Every structure is written in structure tokens, then in C-alpha cells.
Short mmCIF file of C-alpha atoms and ligand atoms in Angstrom, two decimals:
data_model
loop_
_atom_site.label_atom_id
_atom_site.label_comp_id
_atom_site.label_asym_id
_atom_site.label_seq_id
_atom_site.Cartn_x
_atom_site.Cartn_y
_atom_site.Cartn_z
CA MET A 27 105.08 66.72 130.33
CA ASP A 28 101.72 67.52 128.75
CA ILE A 29 101.61 70.53 126.35
CA ARG A 30 98.88 71.92 128.62
CA ASP A 31 101.49 72.48 131.33
CA LYS A 32 103.77 74.40 128.96
CA VAL A 33 101.41 76.77 127.15
CA ALA A 34 98.63 79.18 128.07
CA LEU A 35 96.48 81.23 125.71
CA VAL A 36 94.92 84.60 126.44
CA GLY A 37 92.17 86.23 124.36
CA GLY A 38 90.71 89.72 124.51
CA ILE A 39 87.20 90.70 123.37
CA GLY A 40 86.23 90.71 119.70
CA CYS A 41 85.83 88.07 116.97
CA SER A 42 89.49 86.98 117.21
CA GLY A 43 89.49 87.05 121.00
CA TRP A 44 87.49 83.81 120.74
CA ILE A 45 90.33 81.83 119.10
CA PRO A 46 91.80 80.43 122.38
CA VAL A 47 88.39 79.21 123.49
CA TYR A 48 88.45 76.57 120.73
CA ILE A 49 91.88 75.17 121.70
CA ASP A 50 92.22 72.56 124.43
CA VAL A 51 94.93 74.20 126.55
CA ASP A 52 94.75 76.51 129.59
CA THR A 53 92.97 79.67 128.47
CA LEU A 54 92.04 83.09 129.83
CA HIS A 55 89.28 85.01 128.07
CA VAL A 56 89.54 88.50 129.54
CA LEU A 57 88.30 92.10 129.38
CA HIS A 58 88.38 94.11 126.15
CA GLY A 59 91.91 95.47 125.63
CA ARG A 60 93.38 93.75 128.69
CA ALA A 61 94.82 90.54 127.20
CA ILE A 62 98.45 91.74 127.44
CA PRO A 63 98.39 92.69 131.15
CA PHE A 64 96.69 89.38 132.02
CA ALA A 65 99.27 87.54 129.89
CA SER A 66 102.10 89.46 131.58
CA GLY A 67 100.79 88.50 135.03
CA LEU A 68 100.54 84.88 133.96
CA LYS A 69 104.09 84.91 132.59
CA MET A 70 105.44 86.47 135.80
CA SER A 71 103.66 83.89 137.97
CA ASP A 72 104.87 80.96 135.84
CA PRO A 73 107.83 81.97 133.64
CA SER A 74 108.21 78.38 132.37
CA ARG A 75 104.97 78.76 130.37
CA LYS A 76 104.83 79.98 126.81
CA VAL A 77 102.05 82.58 126.84
CA ILE A 78 100.27 83.45 123.60
CA VAL A 79 97.80 86.31 123.19
CA PHE A 80 95.11 86.46 120.48
CA THR A 81 93.76 89.97 120.02
CA GLY A 82 91.95 92.08 117.44
CA ASP A 83 93.32 95.31 115.99
CA GLY A 84 90.81 97.33 118.04
CA ASP A 85 91.47 95.27 121.17
CA CYS A 86 95.26 95.58 120.78
CA LEU A 87 95.80 99.07 119.37
CA GLY A 88 92.62 100.90 120.46
CA ILE A 89 91.46 100.26 124.04
CA GLY A 90 94.55 98.10 124.71
CA GLY A 91 97.10 100.36 123.01
CA ASN A 92 98.76 101.49 126.23
CA HIS A 93 99.24 97.90 127.44
CA PHE A 94 100.64 96.96 124.04
CA ILE A 95 103.41 99.56 124.06
CA HIS A 96 104.41 98.77 127.64
CA GLY A 97 104.47 95.00 127.03
CA ALA A 98 106.76 95.62 124.07
CA ARG A 99 108.88 98.10 126.06
CA ARG A 100 109.45 95.52 128.81
CA ASN A 101 110.30 92.84 126.25
CA ILE A 102 108.35 90.32 128.30
CA ASP A 103 108.31 86.86 126.74
CA ILE A 104 104.79 86.68 125.35
CA THR A 105 103.66 86.17 121.76
CA VAL A 106 100.95 88.57 120.59
CA ILE A 107 99.02 87.51 117.49
CA MET A 108 96.97 90.49 116.32
CA VAL A 109 94.21 89.58 113.88
CA HIS A 110 93.81 92.71 111.79
CA ASN A 111 90.50 93.15 109.97
CA GLN A 112 90.62 96.98 109.82
CA ILE A 113 87.39 97.47 111.78
CA TYR A 114 85.49 96.76 115.02
CA GLY A 115 83.89 93.60 113.67
CA MET A 116 82.06 92.07 116.61
CA THR A 117 80.14 95.23 117.49
CA GLY A 118 78.89 95.86 113.96
CA GLY A 119 81.54 97.64 111.88
CA GLN A 120 82.67 100.82 113.64
CA VAL A 121 85.85 102.69 112.70
CA ALA A 122 89.04 101.34 114.35
CA PRO A 123 92.51 102.88 114.84
CA THR A 124 93.56 100.67 111.92
CA THR A 125 90.80 101.59 109.46
CA PRO A 126 92.40 102.94 106.26
CA SER A 127 92.14 106.69 105.68
CA HIS A 128 88.95 107.51 103.73
CA GLY A 129 87.51 104.05 104.56
CA LYS A 130 83.73 104.22 105.03
CA THR A 131 82.44 102.40 108.12
CA LYS A 132 79.24 102.61 110.17
CA THR A 133 80.79 105.44 112.24
CA SER A 134 82.74 107.12 109.43
CA PRO A 135 80.05 107.25 106.73
CA TYR A 136 81.87 110.06 104.87
CA GLY A 137 85.24 108.28 105.02
CA ASN A 138 87.71 107.89 107.89
CA PRO A 139 89.44 111.27 108.39
CA GLU A 140 92.27 109.68 110.45
CA ILE A 141 95.61 108.02 109.63
CA PRO A 142 95.74 104.34 110.71
CA PHE A 143 98.30 102.87 113.10
CA ASP A 144 101.00 100.61 111.65
CA GLY A 145 101.04 97.93 114.37
CA CYS A 146 104.42 96.48 113.31
CA ALA A 147 106.15 99.88 113.26
CA LEU A 148 104.63 100.69 116.65
CA ALA A 149 105.74 97.32 118.13
CA LYS A 150 109.31 97.81 116.93
CA ALA A 151 109.50 101.42 118.11
CA ALA A 152 108.14 100.44 121.55
CA GLY A 153 110.78 97.70 122.02
CA ALA A 154 109.37 94.40 120.69
CA THR A 155 112.19 92.05 119.70
CA PHE A 156 110.36 89.94 117.09
CA VAL A 157 108.00 91.58 114.60
CA ALA A 158 106.30 89.94 111.61
CA ARG A 159 103.32 90.44 109.36
CA TRP A 160 101.48 87.84 107.26
CA THR A 161 97.96 87.41 105.95
CA THR A 162 95.40 84.61 106.07
CA ALA A 163 96.28 84.03 102.40
CA HIS A 164 99.78 82.89 103.56
CA PRO A 165 98.93 80.08 106.01
CA ARG A 166 102.17 78.06 105.67
CA GLN A 167 104.45 81.07 106.15
CA LEU A 168 102.26 82.25 109.04
CA SER A 169 102.44 78.85 110.84
CA LYS A 170 106.24 78.83 110.52
CA THR A 171 106.48 82.38 111.88
CA ILE A 172 104.14 81.57 114.80
CA ALA A 173 106.45 78.67 115.77
CA GLU A 174 109.52 80.97 115.53
CA ALA A 175 107.78 83.67 117.58
CA ILE A 176 106.86 81.19 120.34
CA ASP A 177 110.50 80.01 120.45
CA HIS A 178 111.78 83.58 120.61
CA GLU A 179 112.63 84.77 124.14
CA GLY A 180 111.10 88.22 124.35
CA PHE A 181 108.04 90.17 123.20
CA SER A 182 107.02 88.81 119.81
CA PHE A 183 104.33 90.45 117.70
CA ILE A 184 102.68 88.98 114.61
CA GLU A 185 100.14 91.01 112.67
CA VAL A 186 97.80 88.85 110.60
CA LEU A 187 95.90 90.74 107.92
CA THR A 188 92.59 88.99 107.52
CA GLN A 189 89.44 89.03 105.43
CA CYS A 190 86.26 90.21 107.19
CA PRO A 191 83.43 89.46 104.76
CA THR A 192 80.78 90.40 107.34
CA GLN A 193 81.93 93.96 108.10
CA ALA A 194 85.13 95.46 106.59
CA GLY A 195 84.73 93.64 103.28
CA ARG A 196 81.21 94.94 102.79
CA VAL A 197 81.48 98.46 104.20
CA ILE A 198 85.05 99.48 103.30
CA TYR A 199 85.59 97.56 100.04
CA GLY A 200 82.07 96.71 98.87
CA VAL A 201 83.14 93.03 98.69
CA ALA A 202 81.38 90.29 100.68
CA ASP A 203 83.02 87.27 99.01
CA PRO A 204 85.73 85.79 101.31
CA ALA A 205 87.67 84.28 98.36
CA GLN A 206 87.83 87.66 96.63
CA LEU A 207 89.00 89.28 99.86
CA LEU A 208 91.77 86.66 100.17
CA ASP A 209 92.84 87.44 96.60
CA MET A 210 92.97 91.13 97.53
CA LEU A 211 95.23 90.32 100.50
CA LYS A 212 97.60 88.51 98.12
CA ALA A 213 97.53 91.30 95.55
CA ASN A 214 98.05 94.13 98.06
CA THR A 215 101.07 92.66 99.87
CA ILE A 216 104.69 92.00 98.98
CA ASN A 217 107.32 89.94 100.77
CA VAL A 218 109.93 92.10 102.48
CA ASN A 219 112.76 90.23 100.69
CA ALA A 220 111.16 90.60 97.24
CA ALA A 221 110.55 94.30 97.98
CA LYS A 222 114.31 94.95 98.21
CA ASN A 223 114.66 94.83 94.41
CA LYS A 224 111.55 96.85 93.55
CA SER A 225 111.22 100.49 92.60
CA ILE A 226 109.19 103.03 94.58
CA GLU A 227 106.50 102.88 91.85
CA GLU A 228 106.25 99.08 92.14
CA LEU A 229 105.94 99.31 95.94
CA THR A 230 103.31 102.06 96.02
CA GLY A 231 100.16 100.80 97.72
CA LYS A 232 101.80 97.50 98.79
CA ILE A 233 101.99 96.31 102.39
CA LEU A 234 105.22 94.58 103.46
CA ILE A 235 104.82 91.03 104.76
CA GLY A 236 107.34 88.58 106.21
CA ASN A 237 109.63 88.56 109.22
CA LEU A 238 110.28 92.29 109.63
CA TYR A 239 112.47 92.57 112.72
CA HIS A 240 114.39 90.28 115.08
CA ASP A 241 116.71 91.07 118.03
CA ASP A 242 118.11 88.33 120.27
CA GLU A 243 120.36 90.64 122.28
CA ARG A 244 117.94 92.55 124.51
CA LEU A 245 117.22 91.13 128.00
CA GLU A 246 113.87 89.43 128.45
CA PHE A 247 111.86 90.89 131.36
CA ALA A 248 110.67 87.83 133.37
CA SER A 249 113.93 85.83 133.38
CA ASN A 250 115.97 88.97 134.10
CA TYR A 251 113.64 89.88 136.98
CA TYR A 252 113.93 86.44 138.62
CA LYS A 253 117.72 86.38 138.12
CA LYS A 254 117.95 89.69 139.98
CA ILE A 255 115.64 88.48 142.78
CA SER A 256 117.67 85.29 143.35
CA LYS A 257 120.92 87.29 143.39
CA LEU A 258 119.44 89.66 146.00
CA ALA A 259 118.13 86.71 148.05
CA ALA A 260 121.56 85.05 147.97
CA SER A 261 123.21 88.24 149.26
CA CYS A 262 120.84 88.58 152.27
C1 LIG B 302 85.30 98.01 127.98
C2 LIG B 302 84.57 97.63 126.72
N1 LIG B 302 84.33 98.57 125.77
C3 LIG B 302 83.70 98.25 124.64
C4 LIG B 302 83.28 96.96 124.44
C5 LIG B 302 82.53 96.61 123.16
N2 LIG B 302 83.35 95.87 122.21
C6 LIG B 302 83.32 94.53 122.15
S1 LIG B 302 84.25 93.93 120.91
C7 LIG B 302 84.70 95.50 120.44
C8 LIG B 302 85.57 95.78 119.23
C9 LIG B 302 86.48 94.67 118.88
O1 LIG B 302 87.23 95.04 117.76
P1 LIG B 302 88.53 94.29 117.35
O2 LIG B 302 89.43 94.17 118.51
O3 LIG B 302 89.09 94.95 116.15
O4 LIG B 302 88.03 92.82 117.06
P2 LIG B 302 87.11 92.19 115.90
O5 LIG B 302 85.77 91.97 116.52
O6 LIG B 302 87.11 93.14 114.76
O7 LIG B 302 87.82 90.92 115.60
C10 LIG B 302 84.13 96.46 121.25
C11 LIG B 302 84.31 97.93 121.10
C12 LIG B 302 83.54 96.00 125.44
N3 LIG B 302 83.19 94.70 125.29
N4 LIG B 302 84.19 96.35 126.56
#
């Protein structure tokens, strides 16, 4: 069987929503914030497919935030890869629900007065059964985790912290050099296993990366739904 019959990719709107368009498998490029409901419909209509969503932090946690929590709550077997650049990049650098507090953007010129969402904590609290965070400075670890997430039966969420030299780098950090931004991603993160032996002082200001949460026990939505339907049909 061709890989194209086993996989489908879904992208929302934003810079990262374009990722599926460059990959030669079945692809849906859908409305801003609506990648997860389209992916859920696709999964329900063909549960044999592995469905992978590419979404931005604004797409996933801003306009699409409600769909995100309900996808996680249902534990439907889709993999959501959220490319997190801390800003609305495609539209010119507006504040996002993930922009750091005090971060200056085009629409928060005096500093963001809000507290940002932690996408991984939100995913876990809502019911996701596989949660991980890496950065674009950790490509090998990220590839391995993506493969594990696709294999996982349930709602898997991977947050990928990424450089954005065009918008967030310039306006939030005053840095436009992609290599320097990658170095900052390395310096500002710590592996969850290494963090276990560190003091509070050593962990201050660090973002945890790695495979953060995994649960194989909870029922997956699509397979459970079809099991129930066939049981009911058999009893008619
Ligand atoms: C319904 C709707 N509202 C607003 C927009 C405008 N819009 C396009 S992309 C975008 C922000 C995308 O931000 P994010 O998801 O963080 O992706 P990035 O471009 O930063 O990768 C917005 C607000 C739209 N296309 N559709």
C-alpha cells in the first residue's frame, strides 16, 4: 500500500499552516483555527488513516483554542504539531496568546500585559495522551518524537519552539539573525530528564523540553466509537 493511502496532512492558516502543502501526500489546507475539526472529521470518515495537523500557536491556541481542547478531551487519534513562534507571523507581527508577558509586538507596543498559554500544560489538562515539546534546534530528537506521536493511538500534541527572524525575533528580542535565535532556543531550554537534578535557581527562566506526558490506557475516540456502533448493529 502506498503511504499516500495511510496518511493525510491538515494545515491551518499562518506560516506553518503551509507545511503540508509541500509534502506529496493527501492534504487539506483549511480555515484559520479549524485544522483540528477538519482532521477529526477526516479521522472519523477513515479511521485507518494517520492524520497529522500542522498549526501555528495563534491558529491552535487563539482562534482554534476551543477545537484544541475538545480534540484533546476526546482523545481522538490525530497528531497535532504546533509550530510556536510566539507571535502572529503571517499577518505582520501582532500579539498572540503565546507572546511572552512584556513582549513588545506591533499590537502591544508597550509590552504584552497578558500571561501566555502553556500549550503542553493545556493539552495535558484537556485530556491529550501524548505531550512533547522540542525546538527547531533539536531536529533529531524532534523527528524521533514525531514518529512516536504518529504511532501513538490517541491525541498527540507536539509543541515546536521555533525561530521567527522576520517578526518575533526582530520585535520581541531585537534579533533578526536566525542562527542567533537558534542558539537562544538551545540556551533557554532544558531536557525534562536533566531538569530532575537541578535546583530551582538553575531552572529559573528555562523551558522544559522532551517527552512530557504519555498515557496508553485511555480509550481512543474513533476506534471506540466504531466498536460501539458494530456492537449495536450486531444486537439489532
Ligand atoms: C477567520 C480569520 N481571521 C483572521 C485571519 C488572519 N490571519 C491569517 S494568519 C493569522 C495569524 C497566524 O498566526 P499563527 O497561527 O501564530 O501562525 P504564524 O503565521 O505565526 O506561523 C491571522 C490572524 C484569517 N486568515 N482568518
